[in-house]
Coordinates of C-alpha atoms in Angstrom, one line a residue:
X1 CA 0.0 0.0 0.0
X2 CA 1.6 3.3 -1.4
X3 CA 2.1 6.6 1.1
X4 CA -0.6 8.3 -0.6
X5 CA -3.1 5.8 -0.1
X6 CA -2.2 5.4 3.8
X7 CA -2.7 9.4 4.4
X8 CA -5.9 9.2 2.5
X9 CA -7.1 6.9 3.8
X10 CA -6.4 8.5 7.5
X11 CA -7.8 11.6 6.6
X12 CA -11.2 10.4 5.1
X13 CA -11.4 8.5 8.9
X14 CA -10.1 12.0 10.8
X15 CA -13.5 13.5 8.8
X16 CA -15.6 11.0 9.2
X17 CA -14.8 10.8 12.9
X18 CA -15.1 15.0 13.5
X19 CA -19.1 14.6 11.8
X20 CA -19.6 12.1 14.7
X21 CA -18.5 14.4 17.1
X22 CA -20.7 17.3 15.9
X23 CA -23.4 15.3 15.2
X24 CA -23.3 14.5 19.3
X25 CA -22.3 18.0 20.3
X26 CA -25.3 18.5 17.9
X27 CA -27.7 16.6 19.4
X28 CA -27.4 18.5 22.6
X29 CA -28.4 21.7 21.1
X30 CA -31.5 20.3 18.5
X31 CA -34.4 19.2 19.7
X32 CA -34.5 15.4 20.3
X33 CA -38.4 13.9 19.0
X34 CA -41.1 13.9 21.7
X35 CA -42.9 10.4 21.9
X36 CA -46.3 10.9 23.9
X37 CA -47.9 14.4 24.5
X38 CA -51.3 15.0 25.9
X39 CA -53.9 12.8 24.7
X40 CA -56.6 14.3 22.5
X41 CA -60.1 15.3 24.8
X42 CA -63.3 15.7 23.9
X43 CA -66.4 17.1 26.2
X44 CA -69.5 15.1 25.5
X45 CA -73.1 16.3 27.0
X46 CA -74.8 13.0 27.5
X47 CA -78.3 12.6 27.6
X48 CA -80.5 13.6 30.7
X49 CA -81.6 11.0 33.0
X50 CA -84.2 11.3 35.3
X51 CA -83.9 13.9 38.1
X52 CA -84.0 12.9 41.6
X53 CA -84.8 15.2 44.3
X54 CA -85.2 13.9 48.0
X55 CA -86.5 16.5 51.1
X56 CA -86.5 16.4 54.9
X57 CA -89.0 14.0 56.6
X58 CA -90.9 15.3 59.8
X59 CA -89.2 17.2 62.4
X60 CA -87.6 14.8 64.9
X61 CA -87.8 15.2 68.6
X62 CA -85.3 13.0 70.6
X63 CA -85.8 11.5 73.9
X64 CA -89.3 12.2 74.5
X65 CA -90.0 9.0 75.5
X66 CA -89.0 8.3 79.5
X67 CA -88.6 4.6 78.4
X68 CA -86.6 5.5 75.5
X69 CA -84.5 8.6 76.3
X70 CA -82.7 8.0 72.8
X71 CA -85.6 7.2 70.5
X72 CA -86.9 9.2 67.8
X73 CA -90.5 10.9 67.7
X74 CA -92.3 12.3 64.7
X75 CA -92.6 16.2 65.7
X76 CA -94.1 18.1 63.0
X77 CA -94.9 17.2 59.4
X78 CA -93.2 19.0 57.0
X79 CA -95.3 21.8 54.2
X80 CA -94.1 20.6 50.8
X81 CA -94.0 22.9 47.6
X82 CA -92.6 21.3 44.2
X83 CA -92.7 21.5 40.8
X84 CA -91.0 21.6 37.2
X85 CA -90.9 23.6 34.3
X86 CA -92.7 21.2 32.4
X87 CA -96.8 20.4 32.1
X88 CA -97.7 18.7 35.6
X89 CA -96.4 17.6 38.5
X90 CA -93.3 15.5 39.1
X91 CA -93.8 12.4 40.6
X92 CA -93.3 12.0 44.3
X93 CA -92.3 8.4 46.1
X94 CA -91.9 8.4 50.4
X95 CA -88.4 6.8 52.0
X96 CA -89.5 5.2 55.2
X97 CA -87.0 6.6 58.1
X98 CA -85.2 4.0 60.0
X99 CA -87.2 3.6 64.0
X100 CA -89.6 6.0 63.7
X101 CA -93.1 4.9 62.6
X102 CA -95.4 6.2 60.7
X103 CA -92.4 9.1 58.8
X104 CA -92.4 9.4 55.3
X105 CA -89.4 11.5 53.9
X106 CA -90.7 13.1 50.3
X107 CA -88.7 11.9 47.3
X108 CA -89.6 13.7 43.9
X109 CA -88.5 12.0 40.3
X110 CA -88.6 13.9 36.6
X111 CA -88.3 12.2 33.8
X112 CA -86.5 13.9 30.5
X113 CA -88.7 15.2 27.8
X114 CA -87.1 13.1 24.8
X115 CA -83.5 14.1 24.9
X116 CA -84.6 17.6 26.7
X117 CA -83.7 17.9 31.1
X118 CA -86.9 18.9 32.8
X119 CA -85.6 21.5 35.2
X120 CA -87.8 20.6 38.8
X121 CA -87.4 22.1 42.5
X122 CA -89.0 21.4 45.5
X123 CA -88.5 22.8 48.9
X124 CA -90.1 22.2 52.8
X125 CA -90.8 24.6 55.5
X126 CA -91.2 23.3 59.6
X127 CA -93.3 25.4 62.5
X128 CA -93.6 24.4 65.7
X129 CA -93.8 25.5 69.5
X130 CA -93.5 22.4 71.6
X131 CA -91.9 22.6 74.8
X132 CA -88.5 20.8 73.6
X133 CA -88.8 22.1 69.5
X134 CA -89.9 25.6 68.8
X135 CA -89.4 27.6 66.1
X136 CA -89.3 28.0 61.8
X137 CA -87.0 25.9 59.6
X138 CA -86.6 25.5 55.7
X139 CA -84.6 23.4 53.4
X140 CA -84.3 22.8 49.8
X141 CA -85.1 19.1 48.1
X142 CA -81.9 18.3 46.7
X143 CA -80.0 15.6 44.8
X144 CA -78.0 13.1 46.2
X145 CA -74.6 13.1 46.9
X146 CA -71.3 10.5 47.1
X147 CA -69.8 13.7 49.0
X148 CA -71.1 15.8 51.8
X149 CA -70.1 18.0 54.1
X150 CA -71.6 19.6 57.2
X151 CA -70.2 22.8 58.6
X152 CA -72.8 23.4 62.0
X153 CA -74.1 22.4 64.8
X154 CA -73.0 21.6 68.6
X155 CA -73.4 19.5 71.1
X156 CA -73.0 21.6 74.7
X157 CA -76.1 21.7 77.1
X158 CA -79.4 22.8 75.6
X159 CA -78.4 21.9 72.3
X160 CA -79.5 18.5 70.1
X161 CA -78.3 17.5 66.2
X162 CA -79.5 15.0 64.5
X163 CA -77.9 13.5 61.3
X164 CA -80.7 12.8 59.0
X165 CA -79.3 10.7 55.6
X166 CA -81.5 9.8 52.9
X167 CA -80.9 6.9 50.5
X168 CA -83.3 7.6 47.7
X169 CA -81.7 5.1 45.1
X170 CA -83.0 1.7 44.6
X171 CA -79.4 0.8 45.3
X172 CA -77.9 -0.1 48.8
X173 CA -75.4 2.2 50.4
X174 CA -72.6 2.2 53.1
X175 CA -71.6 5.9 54.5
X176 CA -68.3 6.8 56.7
X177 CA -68.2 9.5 58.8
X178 CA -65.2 11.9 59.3
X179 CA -65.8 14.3 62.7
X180 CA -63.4 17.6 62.9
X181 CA -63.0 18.9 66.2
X182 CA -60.6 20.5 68.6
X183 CA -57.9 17.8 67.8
X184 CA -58.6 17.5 64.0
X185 CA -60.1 14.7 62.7
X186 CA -61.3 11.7 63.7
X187 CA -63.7 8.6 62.5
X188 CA -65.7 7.6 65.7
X189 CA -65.9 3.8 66.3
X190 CA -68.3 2.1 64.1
X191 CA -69.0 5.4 62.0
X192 CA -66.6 3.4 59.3
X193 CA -69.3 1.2 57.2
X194 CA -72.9 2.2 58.4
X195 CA -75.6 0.9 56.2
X196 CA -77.8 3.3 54.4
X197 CA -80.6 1.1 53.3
X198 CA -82.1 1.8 49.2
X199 CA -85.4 4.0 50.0
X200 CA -84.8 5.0 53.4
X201 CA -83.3 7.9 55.6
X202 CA -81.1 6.9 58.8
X203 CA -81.4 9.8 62.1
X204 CA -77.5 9.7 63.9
X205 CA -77.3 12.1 66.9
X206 CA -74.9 14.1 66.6
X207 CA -73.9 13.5 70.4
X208 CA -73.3 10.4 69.7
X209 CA -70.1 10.7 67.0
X210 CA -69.1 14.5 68.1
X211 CA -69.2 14.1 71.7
X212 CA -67.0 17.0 73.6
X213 CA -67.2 19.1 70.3
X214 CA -68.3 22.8 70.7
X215 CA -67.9 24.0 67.1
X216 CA -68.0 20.1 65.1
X217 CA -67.8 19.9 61.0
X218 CA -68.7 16.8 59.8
X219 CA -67.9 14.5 56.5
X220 CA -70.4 12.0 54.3
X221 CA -68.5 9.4 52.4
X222 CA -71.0 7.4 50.6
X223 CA -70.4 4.1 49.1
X224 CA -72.6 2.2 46.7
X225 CA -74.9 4.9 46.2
X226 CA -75.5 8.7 46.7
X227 CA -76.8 10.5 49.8
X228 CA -78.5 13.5 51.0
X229 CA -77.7 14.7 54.0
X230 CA -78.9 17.3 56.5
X231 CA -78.4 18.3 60.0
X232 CA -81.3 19.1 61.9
X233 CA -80.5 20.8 65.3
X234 CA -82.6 22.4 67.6
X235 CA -82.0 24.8 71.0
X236 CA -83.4 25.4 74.2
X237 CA -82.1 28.1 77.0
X238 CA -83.5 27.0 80.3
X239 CA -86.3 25.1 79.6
X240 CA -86.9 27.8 76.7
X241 CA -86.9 26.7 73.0
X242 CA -84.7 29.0 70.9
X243 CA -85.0 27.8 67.1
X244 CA -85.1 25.0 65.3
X245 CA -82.8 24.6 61.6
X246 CA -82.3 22.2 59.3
X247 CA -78.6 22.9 57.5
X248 CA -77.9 21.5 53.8
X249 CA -74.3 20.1 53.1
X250 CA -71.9 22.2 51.2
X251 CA -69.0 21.1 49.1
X252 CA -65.3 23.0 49.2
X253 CA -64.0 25.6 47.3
X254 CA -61.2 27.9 47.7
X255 CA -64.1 30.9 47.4
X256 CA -67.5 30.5 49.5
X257 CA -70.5 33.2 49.0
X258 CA -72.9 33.0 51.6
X259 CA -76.0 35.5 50.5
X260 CA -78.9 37.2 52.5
X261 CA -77.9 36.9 56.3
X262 CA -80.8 38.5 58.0
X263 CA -80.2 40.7 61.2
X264 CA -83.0 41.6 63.2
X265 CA -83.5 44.7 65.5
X266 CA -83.2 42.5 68.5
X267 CA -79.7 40.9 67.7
X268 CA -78.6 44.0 66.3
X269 CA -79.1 45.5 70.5
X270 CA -78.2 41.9 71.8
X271 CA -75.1 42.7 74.3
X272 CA -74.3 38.9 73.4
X273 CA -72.7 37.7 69.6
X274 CA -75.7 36.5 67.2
X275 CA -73.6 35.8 64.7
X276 CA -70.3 33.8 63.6
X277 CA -69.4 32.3 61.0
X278 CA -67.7 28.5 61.1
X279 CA -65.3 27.7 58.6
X280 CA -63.0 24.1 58.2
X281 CA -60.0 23.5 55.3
X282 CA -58.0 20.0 55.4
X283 CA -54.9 21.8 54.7
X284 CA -53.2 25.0 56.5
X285 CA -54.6 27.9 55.2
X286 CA -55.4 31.4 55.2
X287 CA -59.0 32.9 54.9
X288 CA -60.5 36.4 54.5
X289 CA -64.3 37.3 55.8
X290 CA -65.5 39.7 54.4
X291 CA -69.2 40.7 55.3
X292 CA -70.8 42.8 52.7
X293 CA -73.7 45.2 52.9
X294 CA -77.1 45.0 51.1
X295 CA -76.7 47.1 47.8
X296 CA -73.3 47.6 47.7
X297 CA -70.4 49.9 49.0
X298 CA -68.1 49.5 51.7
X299 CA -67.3 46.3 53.2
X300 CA -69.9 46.8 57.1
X301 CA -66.6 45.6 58.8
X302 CA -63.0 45.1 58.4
X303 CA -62.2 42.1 56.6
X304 CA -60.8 39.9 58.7
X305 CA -57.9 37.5 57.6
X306 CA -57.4 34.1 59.7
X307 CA -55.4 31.5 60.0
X308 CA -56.9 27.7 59.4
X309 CA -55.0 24.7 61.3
X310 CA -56.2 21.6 58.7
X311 CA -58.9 19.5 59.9
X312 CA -59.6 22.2 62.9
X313 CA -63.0 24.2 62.4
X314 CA -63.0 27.5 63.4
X315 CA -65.5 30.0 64.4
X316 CA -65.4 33.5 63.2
X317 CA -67.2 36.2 65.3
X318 CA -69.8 38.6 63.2
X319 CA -72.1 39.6 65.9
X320 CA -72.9 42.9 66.7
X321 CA -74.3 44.1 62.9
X322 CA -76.6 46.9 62.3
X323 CA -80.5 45.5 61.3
X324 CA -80.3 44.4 57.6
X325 CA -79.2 41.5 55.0
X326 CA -75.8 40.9 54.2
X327 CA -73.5 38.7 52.6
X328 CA -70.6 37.0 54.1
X329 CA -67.8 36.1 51.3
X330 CA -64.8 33.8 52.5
X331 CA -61.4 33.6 49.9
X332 CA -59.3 31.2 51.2
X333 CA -55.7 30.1 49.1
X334 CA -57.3 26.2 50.0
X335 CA -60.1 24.8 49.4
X336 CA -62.5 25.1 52.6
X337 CA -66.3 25.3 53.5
X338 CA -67.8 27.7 55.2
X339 CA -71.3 28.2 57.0
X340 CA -73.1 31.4 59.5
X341 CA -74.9 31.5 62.3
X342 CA -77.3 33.7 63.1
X343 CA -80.0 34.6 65.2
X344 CA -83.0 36.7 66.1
X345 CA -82.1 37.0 69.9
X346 CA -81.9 35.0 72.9
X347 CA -85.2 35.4 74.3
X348 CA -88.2 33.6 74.5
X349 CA -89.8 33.3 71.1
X350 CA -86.2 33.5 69.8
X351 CA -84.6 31.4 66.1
X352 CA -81.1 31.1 64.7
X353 CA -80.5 29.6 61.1
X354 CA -77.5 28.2 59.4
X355 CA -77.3 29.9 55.9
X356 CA -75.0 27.3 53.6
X357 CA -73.1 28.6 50.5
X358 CA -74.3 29.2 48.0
X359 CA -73.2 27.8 44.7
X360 CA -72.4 29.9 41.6
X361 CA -75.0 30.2 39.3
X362 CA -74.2 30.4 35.1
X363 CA -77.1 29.0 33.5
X364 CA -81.4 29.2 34.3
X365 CA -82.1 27.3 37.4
X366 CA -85.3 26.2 39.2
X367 CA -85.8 27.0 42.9
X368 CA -88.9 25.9 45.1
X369 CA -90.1 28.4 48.0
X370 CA -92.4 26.7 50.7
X371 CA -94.5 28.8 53.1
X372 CA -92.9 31.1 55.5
X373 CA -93.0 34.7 56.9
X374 CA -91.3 37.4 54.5
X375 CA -89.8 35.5 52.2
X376 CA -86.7 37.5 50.0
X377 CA -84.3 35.9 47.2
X378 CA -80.9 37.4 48.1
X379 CA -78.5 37.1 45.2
X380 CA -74.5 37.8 45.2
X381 CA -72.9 39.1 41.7
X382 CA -69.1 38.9 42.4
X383 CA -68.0 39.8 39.0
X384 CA -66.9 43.4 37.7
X385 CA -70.0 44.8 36.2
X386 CA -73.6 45.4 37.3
X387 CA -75.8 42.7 36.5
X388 CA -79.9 42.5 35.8
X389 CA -81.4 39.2 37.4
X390 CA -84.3 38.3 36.5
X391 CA -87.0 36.1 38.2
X392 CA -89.9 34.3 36.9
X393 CA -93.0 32.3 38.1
X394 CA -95.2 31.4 35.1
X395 CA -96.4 34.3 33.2
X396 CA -95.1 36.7 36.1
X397 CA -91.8 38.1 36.2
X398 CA -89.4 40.3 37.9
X399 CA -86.0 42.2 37.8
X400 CA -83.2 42.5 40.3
X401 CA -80.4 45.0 39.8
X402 CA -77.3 43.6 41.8
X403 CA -74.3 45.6 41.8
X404 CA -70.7 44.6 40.7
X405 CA -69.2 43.1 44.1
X406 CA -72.8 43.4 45.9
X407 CA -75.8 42.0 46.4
X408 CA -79.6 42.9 46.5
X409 CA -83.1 41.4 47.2
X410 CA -86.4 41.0 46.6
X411 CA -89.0 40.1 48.1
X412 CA -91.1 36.6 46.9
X413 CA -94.7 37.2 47.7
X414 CA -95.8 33.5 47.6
X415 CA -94.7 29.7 47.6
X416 CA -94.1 28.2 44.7
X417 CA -91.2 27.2 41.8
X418 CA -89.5 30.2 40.5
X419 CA -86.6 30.1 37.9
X420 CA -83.5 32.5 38.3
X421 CA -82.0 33.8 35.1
X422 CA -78.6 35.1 35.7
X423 CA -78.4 37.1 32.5
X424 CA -75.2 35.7 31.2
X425 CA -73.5 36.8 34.6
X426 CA -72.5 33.9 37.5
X427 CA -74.2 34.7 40.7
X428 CA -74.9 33.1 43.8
X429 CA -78.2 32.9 45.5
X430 CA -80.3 32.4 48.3
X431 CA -83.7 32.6 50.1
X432 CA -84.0 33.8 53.4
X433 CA -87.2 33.7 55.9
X434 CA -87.6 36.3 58.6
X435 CA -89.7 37.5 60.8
X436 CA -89.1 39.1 64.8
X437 CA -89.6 34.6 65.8
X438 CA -88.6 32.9 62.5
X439 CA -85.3 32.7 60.8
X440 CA -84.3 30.4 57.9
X441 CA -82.3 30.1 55.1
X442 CA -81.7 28.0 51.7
X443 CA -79.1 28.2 49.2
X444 CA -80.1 27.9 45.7
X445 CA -78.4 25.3 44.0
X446 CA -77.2 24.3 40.1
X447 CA -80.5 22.7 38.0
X448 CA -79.9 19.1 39.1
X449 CA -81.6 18.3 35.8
X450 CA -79.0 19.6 33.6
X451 CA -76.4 16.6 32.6
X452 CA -72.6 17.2 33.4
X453 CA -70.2 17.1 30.7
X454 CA -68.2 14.0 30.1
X455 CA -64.7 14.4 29.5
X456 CA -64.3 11.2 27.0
X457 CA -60.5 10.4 25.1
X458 CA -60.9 8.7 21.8

């Protein structure tokens, strides 16, 4: 092999090798292919299926019986209202409840119109002035939930919460509870797997799984089938009643909007606090309360910022507002619920109500108002611009003007099923009873006939 040949040869290999350097030094600097990505979505409305709505049964009293200090009596039957948007009525079934006998807990079912939802409400209102139960009370028929929270109640002297959960499915369920107190949370014994039987609703006392806890939050984990779940709770101050209430669940969010909080004359001069507001997050946090004026303007107090331990409620003090309707918005940087007492004064005669948040509100939605003493729809417009309400029932309607950041209300002459038309805007909403002896209030929630989206990946 000739000189020549060698050193060509050598030099075709010292090229060869520098493009394999470069094409490494290379492949640092280009883009290498990506294999994967995110997978192609697609939001699918499915078709409506038949609307379930399930109320409170009768009032229960507890221990009325000297030979049964923890059984369950039938107090006072509830005043139903319901209806849809639709020709007719929709059609109502009873759940038995569990040891009490002779109760029937109203269940209503709508059926779709073809593939059209049937938007349907219903709602109950309580009286009574019995020696251990006296006062007004309201709550909303609602759907049922695999989720629920309650954010209310005690159990110190005088006062009594019952646990009412509905099974309105044809399907057998199994609920756990989850109790927050003083030392966070905790699942009492046997409160792991207890059976909600398909068409009927189970009374707990709240004594019984909260015992020791002043200011308790409590968790519904359903298994199996949905729940609804309320708390009903009821006060009496030596030998006194002082209000009756029956508080819906309410499900977290890092922003809570609790509309129309009525304060009457006689809180308003009360030397003691008729007002707080309980609030629970199951991570550290920190929370602002802000309590807002009817129509608008300044804030009627300081906000006040706080600092959540997780799994520890805590109780915020509002008391000592001027007579009027407010709001109370909570913005938390967690995820939290939120609920306010509040009541008419601590008297004889005397209520207090739990007033829930409210959901926000995009789209039409049917509420139900049951008898009660002055009636009002409060609704809360947090967005940046004024916004026009409107309300309908039938052929009659009616406007709201509600101010950016405000809220305002009006006043709902008669029971029946109204349907709230945001106007493009999201609000939240509520109605509110009041009267110098009754307070009560509802949240109104999303139309439980409109289907979900499906997120679905071809």
């Amino acid at each position: 092999m000739s000189r020549a040949t060698v050193s060509a040869r050598i030099g075709i290999g010292a090229v060869v090798s520098a493009a394999a350097v470069a094409a490494a030094l290379g492949a640092g600097v280009v883009p290498w292919p990506v294999v994967g990505g995110e997978a192609p979505a697609v939001d699918v409305a499915p078709a409506p299926a038949e609307t379930v709505l399930a109320c409170d049964g009768p009032l229960l009293a507890l221990g009325r019986s000297a030979e049964d200090a923890g059984g369950l009596t039938a107090a006072a039957d509830p005043r139903v209202v319901s209806g849809s948007t639709a020709d007719g009525e929709p059609e109502r079934v009873d759940l038995t409840v569990a040891g009490v006998d002779g109760a029937a807990v109203p269940v209503f079912r709508q059926s779709p119109d073809g593939r059209e939802a049937v938007p349907v409400a219903a709602a109950s209102s309580f009286e009574t002035d019995d020696l251990d139960l006296g006062g007004f009370a309201a709550s909303e028929c609602r759907r049922p939930l695999m989720e629920s929270w309650i954010v209310g109640g005690d159990v110190t002297t005088g006062s009594t919460g019952i646990l009412l959960i509905a099974n309105p499915t044809d399907v057998n369920a199994v609920v756990a509870l989850d109790v927050f107190g003083v030392d966070g949370r905790r699942t009492p014994v046997g409160s792991d797997a207890i059976a909600i039987p398909a068409g009927e609703q189970v009374a707990i006392p709240l004594a019984g799984i909260a015992e020791g806890e002043e200011a308790p939050s409590v968790r519904v984990t359903a298994d199996g089938a949905p729940v609804r779940v309320t708390l009903q709770s009821s006060l009496v101050r030596t030998l006194e009643p002082g209000g009756i209430d029956l508080q819906p669940s309410v499900a977290p969010a890092p922003v809570q909007a609790i509309p129309g909080i009525s304060v009457t004359r006689e809180a308003s001069e009360s030397e003691n606090s008729a007002g707080l507001v309980r609030l629970l997050s199951t991570s550290d946090a920190t929370a602002t309360v802000t309590v807002l004026p009817e129509g608008g303007g300044s804030p009627a107090r300081a906000p006040e910022q706080v600092a959540l331990t997780a799994d520890q409620p805590m109780s915020v003090d509002i008391g000592g507002l001027p007579e009027g309707r407010y709001t109370v918005l909570v913005e938390s940087d967690q995820p939290l619920v939120a609920a306010a007492w509040q009541a008419t004064g601590f008297g004889a005669g005397s209520d207090y109500a739990w007033y829930a948040a409210a959901p926000a509100l995009d789209a039409p939605t049917a509420f139900a108002v049951p008898d009660g003493p002055g009636a009002r729809l409060s609704v809360y417009n947090p967005g940046d611009e004024d916004t026009a309400v409107s309300i309908t029932r039938g052929d009659e309607s009616q406007t709201v003007e509600v101010p950016a950041g405000g809220f305002a209300s009006v006043e709902l002459a008669e029971a029946g099923v109204f349907v709230l038309d945001p106007g493009g805007s999201a609000v939240h909403a509520s109605v509110g009873f009041e009267s110098g002896s009754a307070l009560a209030g509802l949240p109104v929630e999303r139309d439980a006939a409109a289907p979900q989206d499906v997120r679905v990946y071809p």
